[in-house]
Tab-separated table of C-alpha atoms and ligand atoms in Angstrom:
chain	number	residue	atom	x	y	z
A	1	MET	CA	-35.837	21.299	47.088
A	2	SER	CA	-32.366	21.867	48.487
A	3	LYS	CA	-31.781	25.062	50.376
A	4	TYR	CA	-28.560	26.114	48.704
A	5	PHE	CA	-29.240	29.834	48.761
A	6	ALA	CA	-30.004	31.856	51.854
A	7	ASN	CA	-32.806	33.656	50.028
A	8	LEU	CA	-35.260	30.790	49.644
A	9	ASP	CA	-36.875	32.392	46.564
A	10	LEU	CA	-33.692	31.652	44.609
A	11	ASN	CA	-33.728	27.913	45.207
A	12	SER	CA	-36.471	27.290	42.669
A	13	LEU	CA	-34.896	29.512	39.986
A	14	SER	CA	-32.615	28.515	37.092
A	15	PRO	CA	-29.195	30.233	36.793
A	16	GLU	CA	-30.645	32.509	34.087
A	17	GLU	CA	-33.598	33.418	36.280
A	18	ILE	CA	-31.225	34.214	39.146
A	19	CYS	CA	-29.383	36.627	36.818
A	20	HIS	CA	-32.720	38.311	36.017
A	21	TYR	CA	-33.444	38.545	39.730
A	22	MET	CA	-30.050	40.215	40.244
A	23	GLU	CA	-30.655	42.592	37.345
A	24	GLU	CA	-33.986	43.675	38.757
A	25	ARG	CA	-32.241	44.699	41.964
A	26	LEU	CA	-29.390	46.317	40.025
A	27	ARG	CA	-31.896	48.573	38.260
A	28	ALA	CA	-32.985	49.895	41.659
A	29	GLN	CA	-29.570	49.991	43.366
A	30	LEU	CA	-27.659	52.063	40.799
A	31	PRO	CA	-30.118	54.994	40.543
A	32	TYR	CA	-30.296	54.919	44.367
A	33	CYS	CA	-26.511	55.343	44.585
A	34	TYR	CA	-26.553	58.076	41.943
A	35	THR	CA	-29.263	60.021	43.737
A	36	ASN	CA	-27.818	59.702	47.231
A	37	SER	CA	-24.047	59.919	46.835
A	38	GLU	CA	-22.078	62.717	45.294
A	39	PHE	CA	-19.158	60.361	44.727
A	40	TYR	CA	-21.205	57.934	42.639
A	41	ARG	CA	-22.818	60.777	40.725
A	42	ARG	CA	-19.329	61.977	39.769
A	43	LYS	CA	-18.207	58.473	38.783
A	44	PHE	CA	-21.168	57.905	36.489
A	45	GLN	CA	-20.669	61.331	34.940
A	46	GLU	CA	-16.934	60.728	34.406
A	47	CYS	CA	-17.597	57.667	32.279
A	48	GLY	CA	-20.620	59.189	30.561
A	49	ALA	CA	-23.044	56.556	31.836
A	50	ASP	CA	-26.591	57.062	33.034
A	51	PRO	CA	-27.365	54.605	35.851
A	52	ARG	CA	-30.853	54.047	34.378
A	53	ASP	CA	-29.228	52.667	31.233
A	54	ILE	CA	-27.388	49.920	33.158
A	55	LYS	CA	-30.050	47.253	32.966
A	56	THR	CA	-28.150	43.976	32.750
A	57	LEU	CA	-25.094	42.317	34.269
A	58	GLU	CA	-23.485	42.668	30.836
A	59	ASP	CA	-24.056	46.462	30.956
A	60	LEU	CA	-22.562	46.524	34.446
A	61	ARG	CA	-19.445	44.582	33.382
A	62	ALA	CA	-18.805	47.158	30.654
A	63	LEU	CA	-18.503	49.997	33.220
A	64	PRO	CA	-14.997	50.952	34.403
A	65	ILE	CA	-13.843	50.397	37.996
A	66	PHE	CA	-15.252	53.129	40.279
A	67	MET	CA	-13.484	52.304	43.497
A	68	ASN	CA	-10.735	50.295	45.137
A	69	LYS	CA	-9.296	50.312	48.642
A	70	ASP	CA	-7.210	53.454	47.991
A	71	GLN	CA	-10.172	55.360	46.559
A	72	GLU	CA	-12.269	54.251	49.515
A	73	ARG	CA	-9.640	55.735	51.860
A	74	LEU	CA	-9.658	59.012	49.926
A	75	ASN	CA	-13.457	59.118	50.171
A	76	ALA	CA	-13.155	58.653	53.941
A	77	VAL	CA	-10.613	61.469	54.265
A	78	GLU	CA	-12.915	63.738	52.269
A	79	SER	CA	-16.048	62.926	54.259
A	80	LEU	CA	-14.187	63.359	57.540
A	81	GLU	CA	-12.892	66.784	56.555
A	82	ARG	CA	-16.067	68.013	54.992
A	83	ASP	CA	-18.900	66.264	56.811
A	84	GLY	CA	-17.215	65.133	60.030
A	85	HIS	CA	-17.706	61.365	59.573
A	86	PRO	CA	-15.355	58.533	58.499
A	87	PHE	CA	-17.733	56.550	56.260
A	88	GLY	CA	-16.729	58.084	52.940
A	89	THR	CA	-18.415	60.183	50.271
A	90	HIS	CA	-20.009	57.023	48.861
A	91	LEU	CA	-22.270	56.909	51.938
A	92	CYS	CA	-25.868	57.072	50.749
A	93	ILE	CA	-27.633	57.848	54.027
A	94	ASP	CA	-27.555	60.241	56.946
A	95	PRO	CA	-24.611	58.935	59.048
A	96	ARG	CA	-26.883	58.972	62.102
A	97	ASP	CA	-28.866	56.113	60.551
A	98	ILE	CA	-25.904	53.722	60.702
A	99	TYR	CA	-26.838	50.870	62.997
A	100	VAL	CA	-23.466	49.096	63.083
A	101	THR	CA	-20.031	49.825	61.701
A	102	ALA	CA	-16.876	47.760	61.427
A	103	THR	CA	-13.571	48.156	59.645
A	104	THR	CA	-11.257	46.133	57.504
A	105	SER	CA	-8.297	44.603	59.337
A	106	GLY	CA	-5.912	47.373	58.315
A	107	THR	CA	-3.140	44.940	57.407
A	108	THR	CA	-2.667	46.769	54.086
A	109	GLY	CA	-3.009	50.343	55.353
A	110	VAL	CA	-5.416	52.613	57.179
A	111	PRO	CA	-8.620	50.651	58.001
A	112	THR	CA	-11.826	51.673	56.221
A	113	PHE	CA	-15.359	51.482	57.602
A	114	THR	CA	-16.513	49.266	54.756
A	115	TYR	CA	-18.906	47.376	56.992
A	116	SER	CA	-21.293	50.195	57.818
A	117	LEU	CA	-24.877	48.990	57.797
A	118	THR	CA	-28.372	50.240	58.541
A	119	ARG	CA	-30.730	48.107	60.558
A	120	GLU	CA	-32.344	47.017	57.278
A	121	ASP	CA	-28.921	46.112	55.835
A	122	VAL	CA	-28.267	43.903	58.855
A	123	ASP	CA	-31.652	42.221	58.356
A	124	ASN	CA	-30.775	41.555	54.700
A	125	PHE	CA	-27.216	40.352	55.223
A	126	ALA	CA	-27.392	38.409	58.481
A	127	PRO	CA	-29.423	35.443	57.143
A	128	ALA	CA	-26.948	35.015	54.273
A	129	LEU	CA	-23.939	35.214	56.593
A	130	GLY	CA	-25.538	32.660	58.889
A	131	HIS	CA	-26.705	30.398	56.077
A	132	ARG	CA	-23.087	29.438	55.331
A	133	PHE	CA	-22.820	27.686	58.678
A	134	VAL	CA	-26.271	26.093	58.413
A	135	MET	CA	-25.252	24.587	55.060
A	136	ASN	CA	-22.490	22.786	56.920
A	137	GLY	CA	-24.462	21.473	59.851
A	138	LEU	CA	-25.069	24.323	62.301
A	139	GLN	CA	-28.347	23.816	64.118
A	140	TYR	CA	-30.537	25.993	66.309
A	141	GLY	CA	-28.904	26.451	69.708
A	142	ASP	CA	-25.421	25.283	68.702
A	143	ARG	CA	-22.646	27.095	70.518
A	144	VAL	CA	-19.880	28.427	68.260
A	145	LEU	CA	-16.494	29.332	69.699
A	146	PHE	CA	-15.830	32.511	67.750
A	147	ILE	CA	-12.235	33.710	68.013
A	148	PHE	CA	-11.112	36.788	66.131
A	149	ALA	CA	-9.873	40.267	66.888
A	150	LEU	CA	-13.312	41.534	67.899
A	151	GLY	CA	-14.919	44.894	68.456
A	152	ILE	CA	-14.470	47.278	65.594
A	153	TYR	CA	-13.318	44.633	63.099
A	154	ALA	CA	-15.282	43.177	60.208
A	155	THR	CA	-15.435	39.650	61.617
A	156	THR	CA	-17.848	40.998	64.237
A	157	ILE	CA	-20.489	41.290	61.491
A	158	SER	CA	-20.586	37.487	61.206
A	159	LEU	CA	-21.934	37.395	64.775
A	160	PHE	CA	-25.211	38.850	63.425
A	161	GLY	CA	-25.208	35.974	60.931
A	162	LEU	CA	-24.700	33.300	63.567
A	163	ARG	CA	-27.383	34.750	65.806
A	164	SER	CA	-29.886	35.131	62.961
A	165	VAL	CA	-29.844	31.368	62.349
A	166	GLY	CA	-30.023	30.461	66.035
A	167	GLY	CA	-26.328	29.917	66.712
A	168	VAL	CA	-24.980	30.995	70.098
A	169	PRO	CA	-21.592	32.650	69.651
A	170	ILE	CA	-19.005	32.234	72.395
A	171	ASP	CA	-17.100	35.263	71.158
A	172	VAL	CA	-13.617	35.498	72.630
A	173	ASP	CA	-11.233	38.215	71.516
A	174	ALA	CA	-8.118	36.672	69.951
A	175	ARG	CA	-6.034	39.272	71.768
A	176	ALA	CA	-7.081	37.720	75.084
A	177	GLY	CA	-4.502	34.984	74.510
A	178	SER	CA	-4.563	31.230	74.034
A	179	GLU	CA	-5.193	30.412	77.694
A	180	LEU	CA	-8.525	32.228	77.820
A	181	MET	CA	-9.607	30.874	74.424
A	182	LEU	CA	-8.920	27.291	75.393
A	183	ARG	CA	-10.468	27.620	78.835
A	184	PHE	CA	-13.707	28.943	77.289
A	185	ALA	CA	-13.575	26.099	74.769
A	186	ALA	CA	-13.312	23.534	77.552
A	187	GLN	CA	-15.949	25.235	79.696
A	188	THR	CA	-18.679	25.878	77.116
A	189	ARG	CA	-18.391	22.745	74.936
A	190	PRO	CA	-19.116	24.505	71.657
A	191	ARG	CA	-20.187	22.357	68.715
A	192	PHE	CA	-18.297	24.509	66.190
A	193	MET	CA	-15.380	26.900	66.085
A	194	ALA	CA	-14.849	29.871	63.760
A	195	THR	CA	-11.388	31.470	63.583
A	196	THR	CA	-8.386	32.173	61.335
A	197	VAL	CA	-6.202	29.429	59.890
A	198	SER	CA	-3.185	30.710	61.847
A	199	LEU	CA	-5.049	30.623	65.139
A	200	ALA	CA	-6.537	27.198	64.527
A	201	GLU	CA	-2.991	25.943	63.888
A	202	TYR	CA	-1.563	27.790	66.867
A	203	LEU	CA	-4.059	26.335	69.343
A	204	ILE	CA	-3.117	22.769	68.373
A	205	GLY	CA	0.238	23.075	70.105
A	206	LYS	CA	-1.120	24.942	73.157
A	207	SER	CA	-4.129	22.877	74.145
A	208	LYS	CA	-2.578	20.016	76.127
A	209	GLY	CA	-0.487	22.350	78.283
A	210	ILE	CA	-3.403	24.623	79.163
A	211	ILE	CA	-6.507	22.444	79.490
A	212	GLY	CA	-4.828	19.045	79.734
A	213	ARG	CA	-6.484	17.822	76.536
A	214	GLU	CA	-5.711	17.953	72.834
A	215	VAL	CA	-7.914	20.102	70.564
A	216	GLY	CA	-9.328	16.879	69.103
A	217	ASP	CA	-10.787	16.057	72.535
A	218	LEU	CA	-12.916	19.215	72.375
A	219	LYS	CA	-15.029	17.235	69.879
A	220	PHE	CA	-15.973	19.997	67.471
A	221	ALA	CA	-18.416	18.943	64.735
A	222	GLY	CA	-16.743	21.423	62.392
A	223	VAL	CA	-14.227	24.273	62.238
A	224	PHE	CA	-14.854	27.341	60.048
A	225	VAL	CA	-11.805	29.333	59.009
A	226	THR	CA	-11.458	32.582	57.105
A	227	GLY	CA	-9.119	35.407	56.263
A	228	GLU	CA	-6.253	33.618	54.561
A	229	VAL	CA	-5.620	31.213	51.727
A	230	GLY	CA	-5.455	28.205	53.985
A	231	VAL	CA	-7.574	25.118	53.649
A	232	ALA	CA	-7.416	25.414	49.861
A	233	ILE	CA	-3.945	23.959	50.492
A	234	PRO	CA	-4.484	20.205	51.007
A	235	GLU	CA	-1.684	19.808	53.585
A	236	VAL	CA	-3.026	22.662	55.735
A	237	ARG	CA	-6.529	21.255	55.657
A	238	GLN	CA	-5.288	17.736	56.452
A	239	ARG	CA	-3.218	18.989	59.380
A	240	LEU	CA	-6.200	20.854	60.848
A	241	GLU	CA	-8.708	18.060	60.235
A	242	GLU	CA	-6.423	15.467	61.796
A	243	ALA	CA	-5.769	17.599	64.863
A	244	TYR	CA	-9.385	18.693	65.397
A	245	GLY	CA	-10.920	15.397	64.252
A	246	CYS	CA	-13.627	17.135	62.206
A	247	PRO	CA	-14.193	18.783	58.811
A	248	VAL	CA	-12.701	22.244	58.275
A	249	TYR	CA	-14.526	24.741	56.053
A	250	ASP	CA	-13.324	27.902	54.391
A	251	TYR	CA	-15.638	30.934	54.391
A	252	TRP	CA	-15.443	34.586	53.449
A	253	ALA	CA	-17.355	37.796	52.799
A	254	PRO	CA	-14.915	40.409	51.447
A	255	ALA	CA	-16.331	43.930	51.902
A	256	GLY	CA	-19.372	42.241	53.459
A	257	HIS	CA	-20.186	40.859	50.024
A	258	ALA	CA	-19.402	37.714	48.006
A	259	ILE	CA	-20.797	35.745	50.943
A	260	ALA	CA	-19.537	32.183	50.452
A	261	ILE	CA	-18.343	28.948	52.035
A	262	THR	CA	-16.882	25.618	50.957
A	263	CYS	CA	-18.802	22.344	51.219
A	264	GLY	CA	-17.611	19.091	52.774
A	265	SER	CA	-16.011	17.679	49.633
A	266	ARG	CA	-12.625	15.980	50.151
A	267	GLU	CA	-11.364	17.767	47.070
A	268	TYR	CA	-11.320	21.565	47.426
A	269	LEU	CA	-14.120	22.763	45.152
A	270	GLY	CA	-14.104	26.460	45.967
A	271	LEU	CA	-16.255	28.904	47.908
A	272	HIS	CA	-19.949	28.490	47.113
A	273	ALA	CA	-21.733	31.826	46.547
A	274	VAL	CA	-24.810	31.494	48.746
A	275	ALA	CA	-26.187	35.020	48.292
A	276	PRO	CA	-26.134	36.080	44.622
A	277	ASP	CA	-29.047	38.400	45.355
A	278	LEU	CA	-26.877	40.693	47.502
A	279	CYS	CA	-24.010	41.499	45.120
A	280	THR	CA	-22.577	40.769	41.691
A	281	ALA	CA	-19.112	39.623	42.829
A	282	PHE	CA	-19.178	36.221	41.145
A	283	HIS	CA	-20.466	37.772	37.909
A	284	ASP	CA	-17.888	40.525	37.400
A	285	LEU	CA	-14.135	39.912	37.007
A	286	VAL	CA	-11.357	42.078	35.578
A	287	ASP	CA	-7.769	41.453	34.618
A	288	PRO	CA	-5.756	42.392	37.762
A	289	ASP	CA	-3.247	44.326	35.634
A	290	THR	CA	-5.306	46.121	33.009
A	291	LYS	CA	-8.669	46.179	34.873
A	292	LYS	CA	-10.379	45.193	31.613
A	293	PRO	CA	-13.396	42.846	31.876
A	294	VAL	CA	-12.741	39.106	31.858
A	295	ALA	CA	-15.430	36.905	30.252
A	296	ILE	CA	-17.518	35.116	32.895
A	297	GLU	CA	-17.065	31.483	31.966
A	298	ASP	CA	-16.099	28.289	33.730
A	299	GLY	CA	-12.438	28.482	34.797
A	300	ALA	CA	-12.129	32.259	34.264
A	301	VAL	CA	-9.412	33.930	36.362
A	302	GLY	CA	-9.663	37.561	37.410
A	303	GLU	CA	-9.947	40.148	40.155
A	304	MET	CA	-13.371	40.198	41.759
A	305	VAL	CA	-15.429	43.357	41.288
A	306	VAL	CA	-18.272	43.975	43.695
A	307	THR	CA	-21.481	45.873	43.065
A	308	SER	CA	-24.082	45.847	45.817
A	309	LEU	CA	-27.597	44.767	44.895
A	310	LYS	CA	-29.490	45.634	48.040
A	311	ARG	CA	-27.510	47.818	50.365
A	312	GLN	CA	-28.588	51.102	51.931
A	313	ALA	CA	-25.810	52.640	53.984
A	314	ALA	CA	-22.564	52.354	52.048
A	315	PRO	CA	-23.285	50.348	48.900
A	316	LEU	CA	-20.351	49.490	46.666
A	317	VAL	CA	-20.470	49.994	42.910
A	318	LYS	CA	-17.737	48.578	40.637
A	319	PHE	CA	-15.459	48.090	43.633
A	320	ALA	CA	-12.286	46.178	42.718
A	321	THR	CA	-11.721	43.978	45.764
A	322	GLY	CA	-8.110	43.014	45.031
A	323	ASP	CA	-9.010	39.319	45.376
A	324	VAL	CA	-7.956	37.292	42.345
A	325	VAL	CA	-10.110	34.200	41.961
A	326	GLN	CA	-10.742	31.336	39.604
A	327	LEU	CA	-14.429	30.999	38.839
A	328	SER	CA	-16.519	27.905	38.375
A	329	ASN	CA	-20.098	28.158	37.102
A	330	GLN	CA	-20.897	24.462	36.892
A	331	PRO	CA	-22.920	22.716	39.640
A	332	CYS	CA	-20.694	21.464	42.466
A	333	PRO	CA	-19.872	17.795	41.757
A	334	HIS	CA	-19.945	17.044	45.486
A	335	CYS	CA	-23.032	18.745	46.929
A	336	GLY	CA	-24.880	19.781	43.772
A	337	PHE	CA	-24.799	23.497	44.640
A	338	PRO	CA	-26.024	25.099	41.402
A	339	GLY	CA	-24.531	28.602	41.763
A	340	HIS	CA	-21.103	30.061	41.139
A	341	ARG	CA	-18.013	28.995	43.057
A	342	ALA	CA	-14.557	30.592	43.345
A	343	ARG	CA	-11.104	29.560	44.459
A	344	ILE	CA	-8.943	32.347	45.809
A	345	ILE	CA	-5.692	32.587	43.899
A	346	GLY	CA	-4.245	35.556	45.759
A	347	ARG	CA	-4.363	39.291	46.299
A	348	ALA	CA	-3.881	41.404	43.182
A	349	ASP	CA	-1.454	43.615	45.108
A	350	ASP	CA	0.550	40.592	46.325
A	351	MET	CA	1.172	39.496	42.752
A	352	LEU	CA	4.825	39.265	41.760
A	353	VAL	CA	6.180	39.202	38.242
A	354	VAL	CA	9.249	37.022	37.836
A	355	LYS	CA	10.599	36.954	34.271
A	356	GLY	CA	7.145	37.794	32.923
A	357	VAL	CA	5.449	35.039	34.961
A	358	ASN	CA	2.715	36.136	37.388
A	359	ILE	CA	3.301	34.524	40.772
A	360	TYR	CA	1.090	34.725	43.858
A	361	PRO	CA	2.536	33.982	47.318
A	362	ALA	CA	-0.362	31.577	47.860
A	363	ALA	CA	0.910	29.425	44.979
A	364	LEU	CA	4.417	29.426	46.487
A	365	LYS	CA	2.989	28.435	49.846
A	366	LYS	CA	1.098	25.568	48.275
A	367	VAL	CA	4.356	24.090	46.961
A	368	VAL	CA	6.156	24.678	50.255
A	369	GLU	CA	3.348	23.022	52.217
A	370	SER	CA	3.699	19.866	50.140
A	371	PHE	CA	7.126	19.432	51.819
A	372	THR	CA	5.783	19.271	55.374
A	373	PRO	CA	6.809	17.853	57.826
A	374	GLN	CA	10.392	18.526	56.633
A	375	VAL	CA	9.454	22.216	56.644
A	376	THR	CA	6.926	23.767	59.032
A	377	GLY	CA	5.051	25.531	56.222
A	378	GLU	CA	5.869	28.983	57.607
A	379	MET	CA	7.525	31.129	54.957
A	380	ARG	CA	8.295	34.629	53.748
A	381	VAL	CA	8.926	35.946	50.277
A	382	VAL	CA	12.003	38.169	50.563
A	383	LEU	CA	11.682	41.364	48.532
A	384	GLU	CA	14.872	43.284	47.817
A	385	THR	CA	13.207	45.748	45.466
A	386	LYS	CA	9.711	47.189	45.328
A	387	PRO	CA	7.191	44.686	43.885
A	388	PRO	CA	5.604	43.563	41.637
A	389	ARG	CA	8.652	43.070	39.418
A	390	VAL	CA	11.305	40.802	40.916
A	391	VAL	CA	14.804	40.559	39.541
A	392	PRO	CA	15.369	36.780	39.481
A	393	PRO	CA	16.038	34.688	41.377
A	394	LEU	CA	13.116	35.078	43.749
A	395	LYS	CA	14.264	34.613	47.333
A	396	LEU	CA	12.271	32.567	49.853
A	397	ARG	CA	12.856	32.196	53.570
A	398	LEU	CA	11.476	28.874	54.765
A	399	GLU	CA	11.226	27.566	58.264
A	400	ARG	CA	12.858	24.136	58.526
A	401	SER	CA	11.457	21.616	60.921
A	402	SER	CA	13.545	20.202	63.751
A	403	GLN	CA	13.346	16.782	62.077
A	404	VAL	CA	15.754	17.767	59.304
A	405	SER	CA	19.492	17.558	59.892
A	406	ASP	CA	21.915	20.241	58.689
A	407	GLU	CA	23.373	17.825	56.128
A	408	ASP	CA	19.970	17.190	54.544
A	409	LEU	CA	19.080	20.855	54.055
A	410	ALA	CA	20.826	21.323	50.712
A	411	GLY	CA	19.101	18.264	49.253
A	412	LEU	CA	15.724	19.426	50.575
A	413	ALA	CA	16.252	22.867	49.041
A	414	ASN	CA	16.960	21.233	45.671
A	415	HIS	CA	13.748	19.211	45.823
A	416	ILE	CA	11.728	22.342	46.637
A	417	ILE	CA	13.369	24.332	43.843
A	418	LYS	CA	12.623	21.525	41.376
A	419	ALA	CA	8.964	21.414	42.470
A	420	MET	CA	8.716	25.219	42.109
A	421	HIS	CA	10.135	24.953	38.622
A	422	ASP	CA	7.826	22.098	37.603
A	423	GLN	CA	4.698	23.771	38.947
A	424	LEU	CA	5.362	27.503	38.675
A	425	LYS	CA	8.209	27.844	36.167
A	426	ILE	CA	10.510	29.667	38.560
A	427	ARG	CA	13.750	28.687	40.287
A	428	PRO	CA	13.884	30.486	43.655
A	429	VAL	CA	16.800	30.571	46.056
A	430	ILE	CA	16.058	29.334	49.531
A	431	GLU	CA	17.227	30.718	52.845
A	432	TRP	CA	16.570	28.584	55.896
A	433	ALA	CA	15.051	29.885	59.109
A	434	ALA	CA	15.289	28.016	62.420
A	435	PRO	CA	12.211	26.079	63.586
A	436	GLY	CA	9.689	28.447	65.230
A	437	SER	CA	11.668	31.586	64.322
A	438	LEU	CA	9.197	33.117	61.856
A	439	GLU	CA	6.509	35.020	63.709
A	440	LYS	CA	3.019	33.512	63.601
A	441	SER	CA	0.314	36.107	63.758
A	442	THR	CA	-3.053	35.606	65.406
A	443	ARG	CA	-4.517	37.693	62.587
A	444	LYS	CA	-3.022	37.629	59.116
A	445	THR	CA	0.482	36.204	58.908
A	446	PRO	CA	2.754	38.467	56.825
A	447	LEU	CA	3.749	37.075	53.444
A	448	PHE	CA	6.646	39.342	52.629
A	449	GLU	CA	9.883	40.323	54.261
A	450	LYS	CA	10.846	43.679	52.829
A	451	ARG	CA	14.559	44.347	52.549
A	452	TYR	CA	14.279	47.504	50.471
A	453	ILE	CA	13.727	51.065	51.638
B	1	ZN	ZN1	-20.222	21.696	47.039
């Protein structure tokens, strides 16, 4: 029996039986939320639903959205004013019983303490978070160079995952700078690295100057990246794998849920959902515009909606994550993983509408990346009016590489515009930026350059 799922009980179950398993937990989770949170009580009452009547995933999909990031922020403001804590009115426990808390990155506004967990929550979630790395070769005692903005941020929660499966994190704060990161890498000889795509790319150019060796000489067995649409783009993955000399995997756990990772397939086959017993994310999608349910079938595209299945402190119910994904419910043709998989298409709030066509910056980046090394791959979408509607033509600022002469730029721009038209049905205008002039962030690189007030 293959150990695809972190919860070993699930590995002997059929997809239908896994759904029943999820539904059993759902029937306990929803009344728990109703009883223990005033916010959820109000939400159920507003839509005229009794949580005891929501017995199946189908029943759950029929409920409206209860929460999104903005609502979560409002809940936090309310709980801070009224109860003196920042965890929100959807908190289901005494705030003193929170064992660990961590926030979202705050790149899209005020951070929220989405990752607030009891000790029991940590015990439930950590094995699933860690299982992702085990699936891709992590063994007991392996050191993992773990580079993120640490401390209060969500990525810190993954450290519980690594430790629960016997990994030894070498956790270095990304804000410490490339010198410290690379020196720890050289000194501790980690077998794996976990970081963001931007940082993994950034370190490639810094390594030789700081430790006298290329990143490939650090001999990682694998690199795990998260936080951006990155290795779903073949050129990005190829660049990283060539430089590091090892496979690069994509992993995520938005809102601490939808815990998933890619497998080692050459072709990108999506994030494999290793913990369907902890939330319904891969079983609940809505149209990003209308928020109406999207049928869960192979190839379905929609915004992921999370409902917790076994969470005590701050469970989420019908939480629209803002992540638009394409779902796959067929077994993975590479590794045989029998559960659901998803490819990230983009953020619902990053979506642009150009002449009625929905465009995600990630799709633009994918086209731009196919022109490396003539371009560096760094880019910004220039917005002259408030999104999502864009008065055509869409304007892109692309960083040219130093290999391209001034005379060749116009021809290169034409090739890129043609590719955009063939693949995305838009004809953008292109502004060139000098090599290295667009800022690279150690966290999430900005997608947009706003030129409106
Ligand atoms: Zn696979």
